[in-house]
Amino acid sequence: MRYADWKEIYKDKITSADDALSRIRAGDKIFIGTGCAAPQLLINGLTSEKRDVADAEIYHLLTMGVAPYARDKFPDRYRFNSFFISDNVRDAVQEGLGDYTPIFLSDIPRLFEQGRTPLDVALIQTTPPNKDGMVSLGVSVDVVKSAAENARLVIAEINEKMPWTCGDSLIPADYIDYMVASDCELLTYDLVEMDDTIRRIGQNVASLIDDGSTIEVGIGAIPQAILEFLRDKKDLGIHTEMFTDQLMDLIEAGVINGSKKLVNKGRVVASFVMGTKKLYDYINDNPTIEMHPSEYVNDPFVISRQPKMCAINMALEVDLTGQVCADSLGHKFYSGIGGQLDFIRGAARSVGGKPIIAMKSTAMDEKVSRIVANLSQGAGVVTTRGDVHYVITEYGIADLHGKNIRERAISLIGLAHPKFRKGLLDEAKSLKYVYEDQIDLSAISSRYPDHYAHCQIIADGTEVTFRPINAADEESMRDMFYALSEKSVEMRFFQAVKSMPHARIMPLVSIDYEKDMAIVATIEDIAGEKIIGVGRYIRTSKDDKFAEVSFMVRDEWQNRGLGRAFLSSLIAIAKNVGIEGFVATVLPKNRLMMSVFRGCGYKLKVEKDEDIFELSFRFDGSV
C-alpha cells in the first residue's frame, strides 16, 4: 500500500522534529496521538531545550511510552489535559500537575469538530503515503482522525514500521503540514500475569457469552482472562475499542468469524490496537480487521445493532445499590470514563445483549472491599444504578437489572469477599436496604459453589441450567411458589400452604452449602432467568450420613424429566461431601415422585407409615 517514492514526492513537507515543533506557538492547544501510536520522536522533542514555548496545553487520550511534558520541571511550558488517565501521567494528575476531563469517548471527536476544544496542533504517527496520496493512521484511529481533521497544524511522524490498517483509517497526506521521517519500533503492549482469582472472574464472564455473540473487551488482566475461556465458543464477532493479541489468536482458531454480526458482518471492528509486533504484522493490510474512529465504534446506536452484544468493562467500586465507579479512587482520579457507558448502553439495547461489569472483590491485598455500602467520598459514578446489569467477581454473577434495592444488596453482598460480608450486611440493615432479620451471609459457606452449575438436556429435549440456589433467588422462588397449583403445593408440603412470606422463604434460599444443598433449574425467557424447579437435600448436621431429599417443579414443567435431573445432580454432590444415601417422604398419590425414585438406579427401600411412604436408598447399592 505504501508508495516507494513518497520522500521525493513530499520532500517539501519533510523536515526534522525540531524544525516541525518550532512552529508551535505560545498558548497553543496540542493534541498527542493515542496508545501505541503516540509519536515518541515528537513527544521527546517537546521537552527539548530548543523549545521556546510558553503556556501550551496538551490534550491526549490514553498514551503509552514517555510523557516528559507531565513532569513538574515544565510548569511554565506545558500543562496537559487527559481525557483518560494512563500510567504515564497518573501520578502527575493526582499531584495537580495536569487536568482530567471526564467525558464519554464517543463525544470527544465532537469537541474537536465543534471547537469546544479547539486544536492548534496535532502530533500524530502514520504510515508513509500510498500512491493515492493517503496515509493510514495504523494502530490508533480512535479520536486521532478527528484531531487530524480539525487541527490548524498537523505534524506527523511518518513511520515505515507502522502497519497499514483498513477501514475508516485513512487521511489525505495533504492534511499533514510537516512530516518527520521515522523508523522507530512501535510501542508494544505485553500480556500481564494472571492469578487464580483473575481466572475465576474470566471464567464467570465467559459463562455469560453465548455462541454468536459480538463482544467488546478492554485492557488488563481480567479481559485477558476472559478471552482464555472463549476457545470453546462459536461464531463470535468483535466490535471493540481495543484489539489485542488474544483476539488475533481466537480469529486464527476459528472462534471469531463475525458471521452473526448484522453490521460489519465478517469483519473485526476496533479503534486502536495494542499488542506485540506479531499482532502489528497480522493487521498490516488485513481487510478482515477494520479500524474506525471512536465516533463510530463507540456510538451506542451502532453498538446496539449487533445482536447478542456483550460489553465487558471494569470497575473500581460498586455500591450496594449498583452504582459503578470506574474512574477514581475517592477523590483521586485513576483512569477515565472512556467508552464504558457507550458500550453499556449500546449492549443494553442490543437484542440478547449483555452489559457486564467485572472486577476483583478486593483491592490492596484483600484489605479493601470493592463491594461497598456507599461509594468512597469523592468517587464518581460512571455507570449509574439505572444502567447497571451484570456485576461479576470471583465469587459469582449478579444480574441487577430491574431488581429492587433489597435484591441488589443481597446479590452484591454475595459477590463480596467472605470476610467483608457481615459488615456489608450490617450496613445494609442500618440503611434499611434489607430486612432486619436477613440471615447473616457470612455464617454460610464462604464461597458460592458455582462449580456445581451446569447445563443439561432434560428428557423432553430442553436445555436447562442447573445451579445452586442463593439468597438473591428469594423473589424468583416466591414467584414460582405462587405459580404452583394447590395439588403441587400439597404434594411438596403435605398441607395447604397459602402464602410464602419473607420469613418462611428466606431460610429456603439462604443455606449452608457445606451441610445442605438446593439446586434450581432455570431457563431464559423474555424477562431473563426464570426458575422452573428446585431440588434439595437437608441434613440435621454436617456429620449426618443420610440426607432428606425433595423436589418442587412448576406444573407446566412436571413429567418432563426435571425430577430425574435433580436427583442425578444431588446424588453427585452428596457423594462428593461424604453423604451415603438419601431418604424421602412421599404421599402415595404423588406418582411422579414415586416414579423418579423407582428409576434412580439404586436398591430402593419402601416403608409405609400411615398415609405416607418413607423411601430410602444407599449409594453403595446395599439396602
Tab-separated table of N, CA and C in Angstrom, residues 479-598:
chain	number	residue	atom	x	y	z
A	479	ASP	N	-42.157	-16.249	43.338
A	479	ASP	CA	-42.962	-16.268	42.111
A	479	ASP	C	-43.305	-17.693	41.712
A	480	MET	N	-42.322	-18.603	41.821
A	480	MET	CA	-42.583	-19.986	41.450
A	480	MET	C	-43.622	-20.613	42.372
A	481	PHE	N	-43.536	-20.323	43.656
A	481	PHE	CA	-44.497	-20.895	44.604
A	481	PHE	C	-45.918	-20.490	44.237
A	482	TYR	N	-46.125	-19.193	43.959
A	482	TYR	CA	-47.479	-18.718	43.668
A	482	TYR	C	-47.977	-19.171	42.297
A	483	ALA	N	-47.072	-19.698	41.475
A	483	ALA	CA	-47.484	-20.253	40.181
A	483	ALA	C	-47.907	-21.718	40.290
A	484	LEU	N	-47.639	-22.349	41.445
A	484	LEU	CA	-47.963	-23.767	41.624
A	484	LEU	C	-49.460	-23.954	41.857
A	485	SER	N	-49.968	-25.084	41.403
A	485	SER	CA	-51.351	-25.448	41.688
A	485	SER	C	-51.473	-25.897	43.140
A	486	GLU	N	-52.690	-25.916	43.653
A	486	GLU	CA	-52.909	-26.379	45.025
A	486	GLU	C	-52.423	-27.812	45.196
A	487	LYS	N	-52.626	-28.628	44.171
A	487	LYS	CA	-52.198	-30.031	44.242
A	487	LYS	C	-50.673	-30.116	44.384
A	488	SER	N	-49.934	-29.323	43.606
A	488	SER	CA	-48.468	-29.356	43.671
A	488	SER	C	-47.966	-28.886	45.024
A	489	VAL	N	-48.627	-27.869	45.594
A	489	VAL	CA	-48.233	-27.384	46.921
A	489	VAL	C	-48.446	-28.477	47.957
A	490	GLU	N	-49.577	-29.168	47.870
A	490	GLU	CA	-49.860	-30.237	48.831
A	490	GLU	C	-48.852	-31.376	48.698
A	491	MET	N	-48.477	-31.729	47.481
A	491	MET	CA	-47.516	-32.818	47.268
A	491	MET	C	-46.159	-32.480	47.880
A	492	ARG	N	-45.791	-31.196	47.878
A	492	ARG	CA	-44.489	-30.799	48.405
A	492	ARG	C	-44.522	-30.587	49.915
A	493	PHE	N	-45.577	-29.915	50.416
A	493	PHE	CA	-45.595	-29.525	51.830
A	493	PHE	C	-46.538	-30.370	52.682
A	494	PHE	N	-47.297	-31.295	52.027
A	494	PHE	CA	-48.215	-32.194	52.729
A	494	PHE	C	-49.371	-31.455	53.397
A	495	GLN	N	-49.584	-30.229	53.007
A	495	GLN	CA	-50.692	-29.455	53.544
A	495	GLN	C	-50.940	-28.273	52.611
A	496	ALA	N	-52.048	-27.593	52.838
A	496	ALA	CA	-52.392	-26.436	52.012
A	496	ALA	C	-51.646	-25.210	52.537
A	497	VAL	N	-50.571	-24.835	51.893
A	497	VAL	CA	-49.817	-23.632	52.250
A	497	VAL	C	-50.297	-22.498	51.352
A	498	LYS	N	-50.826	-21.453	51.961
A	498	LYS	CA	-51.448	-20.379	51.184
A	498	LYS	C	-50.497	-19.238	50.845
A	499	SER	N	-49.445	-19.076	51.621
A	499	SER	CA	-48.560	-17.928	51.383
A	499	SER	C	-47.115	-18.318	51.632
A	500	MET	N	-46.225	-17.502	51.099
A	500	MET	CA	-44.796	-17.738	51.244
A	500	MET	C	-44.118	-16.396	51.538
A	501	PRO	N	-44.323	-15.875	52.750
A	501	PRO	CA	-43.724	-14.572	53.109
A	501	PRO	C	-42.211	-14.682	53.273
A	502	HIS	N	-41.591	-13.539	53.438
A	502	HIS	CA	-40.136	-13.477	53.558
A	502	HIS	C	-39.605	-14.405	54.648
A	503	ALA	N	-40.220	-14.375	55.820
A	503	ALA	CA	-39.697	-15.165	56.945
A	503	ALA	C	-39.702	-16.658	56.642
A	504	ARG	N	-40.638	-17.113	55.825
A	504	ARG	CA	-40.713	-18.537	55.515
A	504	ARG	C	-39.773	-18.924	54.385
A	505	ILE	N	-39.646	-18.048	53.383
A	505	ILE	CA	-38.860	-18.430	52.208
A	505	ILE	C	-37.373	-18.134	52.374
A	506	MET	N	-37.026	-17.176	53.240
A	506	MET	CA	-35.612	-16.821	53.389
A	506	MET	C	-34.740	-18.008	53.763
A	507	PRO	N	-35.139	-18.839	54.737
A	507	PRO	CA	-34.279	-19.994	55.061
A	507	PRO	C	-34.162	-21.002	53.923
A	508	LEU	N	-35.099	-20.971	52.972
A	508	LEU	CA	-35.051	-21.909	51.851
A	508	LEU	C	-34.049	-21.486	50.784
A	509	VAL	N	-33.686	-20.182	50.769
A	509	VAL	CA	-32.748	-19.706	49.752
A	509	VAL	C	-31.386	-19.353	50.345
A	510	SER	N	-31.329	-19.154	51.659
A	510	SER	CA	-30.067	-18.824	52.335
A	510	SER	C	-29.607	-20.059	53.091
A	511	ILE	N	-28.800	-20.872	52.456
A	511	ILE	CA	-28.462	-22.173	53.034
A	511	ILE	C	-26.960	-22.316	53.256
A	512	ASP	N	-26.627	-23.235	54.126
A	512	ASP	CA	-25.239	-23.593	54.384
A	512	ASP	C	-24.870	-24.707	53.412
A	513	TYR	N	-24.116	-24.357	52.396
A	513	TYR	CA	-23.810	-25.325	51.345
A	513	TYR	C	-22.966	-26.494	51.845
A	514	GLU	N	-22.289	-26.313	52.951
A	514	GLU	CA	-21.466	-27.404	53.475
A	514	GLU	C	-22.318	-28.479	54.145
A	515	LYS	N	-23.523	-28.093	54.569
A	515	LYS	CA	-24.418	-29.063	55.216
A	515	LYS	C	-25.549	-29.479	54.287
A	516	ASP	N	-26.185	-28.518	53.672
A	516	ASP	CA	-27.347	-28.764	52.817
A	516	ASP	C	-27.040	-28.338	51.379
A	517	MET	N	-27.964	-28.632	50.482
A	517	MET	CA	-27.819	-28.193	49.101
A	517	MET	C	-29.198	-28.040	48.478
A	518	ALA	N	-29.337	-26.992	47.687
A	518	ALA	CA	-30.538	-26.796	46.886
A	518	ALA	C	-30.103	-26.379	45.492
A	519	ILE	N	-30.626	-27.054	44.507
A	519	ILE	CA	-30.307	-26.778	43.108
A	519	ILE	C	-31.567	-26.268	42.423
A	520	VAL	N	-31.470	-25.120	41.766
A	520	VAL	CA	-32.599	-24.621	40.988
A	520	VAL	C	-32.375	-24.931	39.510
A	521	ALA	N	-33.472	-25.197	38.830
A	521	ALA	CA	-33.446	-25.366	37.374
A	521	ALA	C	-33.975	-24.081	36.764
A	522	THR	N	-33.234	-23.510	35.818
A	522	THR	CA	-33.636	-22.232	35.237
A	522	THR	C	-33.629	-22.288	33.718
A	523	ILE	N	-34.450	-21.453	33.137
A	523	ILE	CA	-34.440	-21.226	31.694
A	523	ILE	C	-34.400	-19.721	31.470
A	524	GLU	N	-34.039	-19.318	30.273
A	524	GLU	CA	-34.053	-17.907	29.909
A	524	GLU	C	-35.334	-17.620	29.136
A	525	ASP	N	-36.102	-16.644	29.624
A	525	ASP	CA	-37.241	-16.187	28.839
A	525	ASP	C	-37.118	-14.684	28.637
A	526	ILE	N	-38.155	-14.051	28.132
A	526	ILE	CA	-38.066	-12.633	27.783
A	526	ILE	C	-37.767	-11.761	28.998
A	527	ALA	N	-38.132	-12.252	30.201
A	527	ALA	CA	-37.894	-11.490	31.427
A	527	ALA	C	-36.548	-11.797	32.054
A	528	GLY	N	-35.783	-12.680	31.443
A	528	GLY	CA	-34.487	-13.062	31.999
A	528	GLY	C	-34.524	-14.475	32.544
A	529	GLU	N	-33.755	-14.727	33.588
A	529	GLU	CA	-33.685	-16.059	34.167
A	529	GLU	C	-34.978	-16.377	34.911
A	530	LYS	N	-35.515	-17.566	34.676
A	530	LYS	CA	-36.771	-17.995	35.314
A	530	LYS	C	-36.549	-19.349	35.968
A	531	ILE	N	-36.865	-19.435	37.264
A	531	ILE	CA	-36.741	-20.703	37.979
A	531	ILE	C	-37.964	-21.557	37.701
A	532	ILE	N	-37.725	-22.784	37.248
A	532	ILE	CA	-38.839	-23.683	36.922
A	532	ILE	C	-38.919	-24.871	37.880
A	533	GLY	N	-37.934	-24.989	38.762
A	533	GLY	CA	-37.985	-26.078	39.726
A	533	GLY	C	-36.816	-25.989	40.682
A	534	VAL	N	-36.937	-26.701	41.798
A	534	VAL	CA	-35.859	-26.747	42.782
A	534	VAL	C	-35.804	-28.140	43.385
A	535	GLY	N	-34.603	-28.658	43.522
A	535	GLY	CA	-34.381	-29.920	44.214
A	535	GLY	C	-33.413	-29.673	45.351
A	536	ARG	N	-33.649	-30.296	46.498
A	536	ARG	CA	-32.787	-30.018	47.640
A	536	ARG	C	-32.623	-31.243	48.513
A	537	TYR	N	-31.499	-31.272	49.228
A	537	TYR	CA	-31.366	-32.214	50.333
A	537	TYR	C	-30.971	-31.436	51.571
A	538	ILE	N	-31.395	-31.961	52.746
A	538	ILE	CA	-31.078	-31.319	54.018
A	538	ILE	C	-30.602	-32.376	55.005
A	539	ARG	N	-29.733	-31.937	55.900
A	539	ARG	CA	-29.257	-32.812	56.969
A	539	ARG	C	-29.437	-32.103	58.306
A	540	THR	N	-29.577	-32.888	59.370
A	540	THR	CA	-29.675	-32.300	60.697
A	540	THR	C	-28.353	-31.671	61.093
A	541	SER	N	-27.252	-32.321	60.730
A	541	SER	CA	-25.919	-31.786	60.994
A	541	SER	C	-24.998	-32.181	59.856
A	542	LYS	N	-23.811	-31.567	59.803
A	542	LYS	CA	-22.860	-31.871	58.742
A	542	LYS	C	-22.318	-33.289	58.829
A	543	ASP	N	-22.475	-33.915	60.004
A	543	ASP	CA	-21.935	-35.263	60.182
A	543	ASP	C	-22.926	-36.352	59.775
A	544	ASP	N	-24.183	-35.985	59.518
A	544	ASP	CA	-25.169	-36.993	59.116
A	544	ASP	C	-24.752	-37.654	57.811
A	545	LYS	N	-24.891	-38.968	57.746
A	545	LYS	CA	-24.527	-39.718	56.544
A	545	LYS	C	-25.711	-39.886	55.602
A	546	PHE	N	-26.912	-39.531	56.067
A	546	PHE	CA	-28.087	-39.586	55.208
A	546	PHE	C	-28.731	-38.204	55.156
A	547	ALA	N	-29.284	-37.853	54.003
A	547	ALA	CA	-29.939	-36.563	53.812
A	547	ALA	C	-31.338	-36.794	53.264
A	548	GLU	N	-32.245	-35.899	53.651
A	548	GLU	CA	-33.616	-35.978	53.145
A	548	GLU	C	-33.715	-35.146	51.870
A	549	VAL	N	-34.266	-35.739	50.829
A	549	VAL	CA	-34.313	-35.091	49.518
A	549	VAL	C	-35.747	-34.774	49.130
A	550	SER	N	-35.934	-33.657	48.421
A	550	SER	CA	-37.271	-33.256	47.957
A	550	SER	C	-37.152	-32.433	46.690
A	551	PHE	N	-38.263	-32.354	45.949
A	551	PHE	CA	-38.299	-31.579	44.706
A	551	PHE	C	-39.560	-30.731	44.679
A	552	MET	N	-39.505	-29.639	43.944
A	552	MET	CA	-40.685	-28.815	43.661
A	552	MET	C	-40.533	-28.285	42.240
A	553	VAL	N	-41.521	-28.531	41.392
A	553	VAL	CA	-41.434	-28.187	39.967
A	553	VAL	C	-42.725	-27.497	39.530
A	554	ARG	N	-42.564	-26.438	38.747
A	554	ARG	CA	-43.747	-25.770	38.181
A	554	ARG	C	-44.621	-26.783	37.437
A	555	ASP	N	-45.928	-26.591	37.519
A	555	ASP	CA	-46.851	-27.583	36.948
A	555	ASP	C	-46.589	-27.864	35.472
A	556	GLU	N	-46.354	-26.812	34.692
A	556	GLU	CA	-46.177	-26.999	33.254
A	556	GLU	C	-44.864	-27.696	32.913
A	557	TRP	N	-43.968	-27.814	33.899
A	557	TRP	CA	-42.691	-28.483	33.677
A	557	TRP	C	-42.629	-29.865	34.313
A	558	GLN	N	-43.718	-30.290	34.899
A	558	GLN	CA	-43.742	-31.618	35.504
A	558	GLN	C	-43.848	-32.703	34.426
A	559	ASN	N	-43.324	-33.866	34.752
A	559	ASN	CA	-43.341	-35.020	33.837
A	559	ASN	C	-42.549	-34.758	32.556
A	560	ARG	N	-41.473	-33.948	32.682
A	560	ARG	CA	-40.624	-33.642	31.520
A	560	ARG	C	-39.158	-33.980	31.792
A	561	GLY	N	-38.912	-34.664	32.894
A	561	GLY	CA	-37.557	-35.133	33.164
A	561	GLY	C	-36.774	-34.328	34.177
A	562	LEU	N	-37.390	-33.276	34.759
A	562	LEU	CA	-36.660	-32.452	35.717
A	562	LEU	C	-36.351	-33.213	37.002
A	563	GLY	N	-37.298	-34.026	37.459
A	563	GLY	CA	-37.093	-34.772	38.699
A	563	GLY	C	-35.870	-35.664	38.625
A	564	ARG	N	-35.754	-36.405	37.552
A	564	ARG	CA	-34.590	-37.286	37.390
A	564	ARG	C	-33.300	-36.478	37.298
A	565	ALA	N	-33.366	-35.336	36.619
A	565	ALA	CA	-32.174	-34.496	36.507
A	565	ALA	C	-31.768	-33.948	37.874
A	566	PHE	N	-32.749	-33.507	38.671
A	566	PHE	CA	-32.449	-33.042	40.025
A	566	PHE	C	-31.805	-34.147	40.851
A	567	LEU	N	-32.398	-35.330	40.815
A	567	LEU	CA	-31.891	-36.428	41.637
A	567	LEU	C	-30.462	-36.785	41.246
A	568	SER	N	-30.199	-36.811	39.941
A	568	SER	CA	-28.855	-37.129	39.470
A	568	SER	C	-27.837	-36.107	39.964
A	569	SER	N	-28.188	-34.809	39.886
A	569	SER	CA	-27.279	-33.751	40.334
A	569	SER	C	-27.048	-33.821	41.836
A	570	LEU	N	-28.105	-34.025	42.593
A	570	LEU	CA	-27.978	-34.047	44.046
A	570	LEU	C	-27.196	-35.262	44.531
A	571	ILE	N	-27.364	-36.389	43.860
A	571	ILE	CA	-26.594	-37.581	44.228
A	571	ILE	C	-25.101	-37.322	44.018
A	572	ALA	N	-24.752	-36.711	42.889
A	572	ALA	CA	-23.338	-36.434	42.602
A	572	ALA	C	-22.739	-35.505	43.648
A	573	ILE	N	-23.481	-34.476	44.034
A	573	ILE	CA	-22.984	-33.538	45.046
A	573	ILE	C	-22.883	-34.228	46.401
A	574	ALA	N	-23.903	-34.994	46.762
A	574	ALA	CA	-23.928	-35.672	48.062
A	574	ALA	C	-22.751	-36.628	48.209
A	575	LYS	N	-22.471	-37.381	47.164
A	575	LYS	CA	-21.315	-38.291	47.213
A	575	LYS	C	-20.026	-37.517	47.451
A	576	ASN	N	-19.941	-36.357	46.830
A	576	ASN	CA	-18.722	-35.555	46.928
A	576	ASN	C	-18.458	-35.064	48.346
A	577	VAL	N	-19.512	-34.927	49.164
A	577	VAL	CA	-19.350	-34.417	50.529
A	577	VAL	C	-19.499	-35.512	51.571
A	578	GLY	N	-19.505	-36.768	51.137
A	578	GLY	CA	-19.492	-37.879	52.077
A	578	GLY	C	-20.840	-38.399	52.526
A	579	ILE	N	-21.917	-37.948	51.903
A	579	ILE	CA	-23.239	-38.481	52.224
A	579	ILE	C	-23.358	-39.879	51.613
A	580	GLU	N	-23.974	-40.798	52.346
A	580	GLU	CA	-24.025	-42.195	51.917
A	580	GLU	C	-25.360	-42.606	51.318
A	581	GLY	N	-26.394	-41.802	51.484
A	581	GLY	CA	-27.679	-42.167	50.923
A	581	GLY	C	-28.719	-41.098	51.134
A	582	PHE	N	-29.865	-41.276	50.480
A	582	PHE	CA	-30.977	-40.335	50.566
A	582	PHE	C	-32.200	-41.002	51.165
A	583	VAL	N	-33.008	-40.196	51.822
A	583	VAL	CA	-34.330	-40.601	52.260
A	583	VAL	C	-35.324	-39.572	51.745
A	584	ALA	N	-36.584	-39.998	51.597
A	584	ALA	CA	-37.619	-39.074	51.128
A	584	ALA	C	-38.956	-39.484	51.711
A	585	THR	N	-39.771	-38.488	52.008
A	585	THR	CA	-41.134	-38.706	52.467
A	585	THR	C	-42.067	-38.310	51.341
A	586	VAL	N	-42.914	-39.269	50.908
A	586	VAL	CA	-43.729	-39.056	49.710
A	586	VAL	C	-45.164	-39.479	49.978
A	587	LEU	N	-46.111	-38.665	49.533
A	587	LEU	CA	-47.509	-39.067	49.595
A	587	LEU	C	-47.762	-40.164	48.567
A	588	PRO	N	-48.564	-41.164	48.903
A	588	PRO	CA	-48.821	-42.261	47.959
A	588	PRO	C	-49.357	-41.792	46.607
A	589	LYS	N	-50.126	-40.694	46.606
A	589	LYS	CA	-50.705	-40.232	45.339
A	589	LYS	C	-49.718	-39.406	44.499
A	590	ASN	N	-48.532	-39.198	45.029
A	590	ASN	CA	-47.526	-38.450	44.274
A	590	ASN	C	-46.785	-39.419	43.349
A	591	ARG	N	-47.464	-39.791	42.290
A	591	ARG	CA	-46.937	-40.825	41.389
A	591	ARG	C	-45.665	-40.374	40.664
A	592	LEU	N	-45.584	-39.091	40.352
A	592	LEU	CA	-44.388	-38.615	39.655
A	592	LEU	C	-43.140	-38.783	40.519
A	593	MET	N	-43.249	-38.440	41.800
A	593	MET	CA	-42.117	-38.586	42.697
A	593	MET	C	-41.768	-40.056	42.900
A	594	MET	N	-42.782	-40.874	43.044
A	594	MET	CA	-42.529	-42.304	43.198
A	594	MET	C	-41.811	-42.850	41.970
A	595	SER	N	-42.229	-42.392	40.802
A	595	SER	CA	-41.606	-42.856	39.560
A	595	SER	C	-40.147	-42.450	39.481
A	596	VAL	N	-39.833	-41.213	39.919
A	596	VAL	CA	-38.450	-40.742	39.899
A	596	VAL	C	-37.577	-41.628	40.769
A	597	PHE	N	-38.060	-41.960	41.957
A	597	PHE	CA	-37.241	-42.764	42.868
A	597	PHE	C	-37.127	-44.206	42.396
A	598	ARG	N	-38.187	-44.743	41.816
A	598	ARG	CA	-38.096	-46.118	41.325
A	598	ARG	C	-37.098	-46.233	40.175
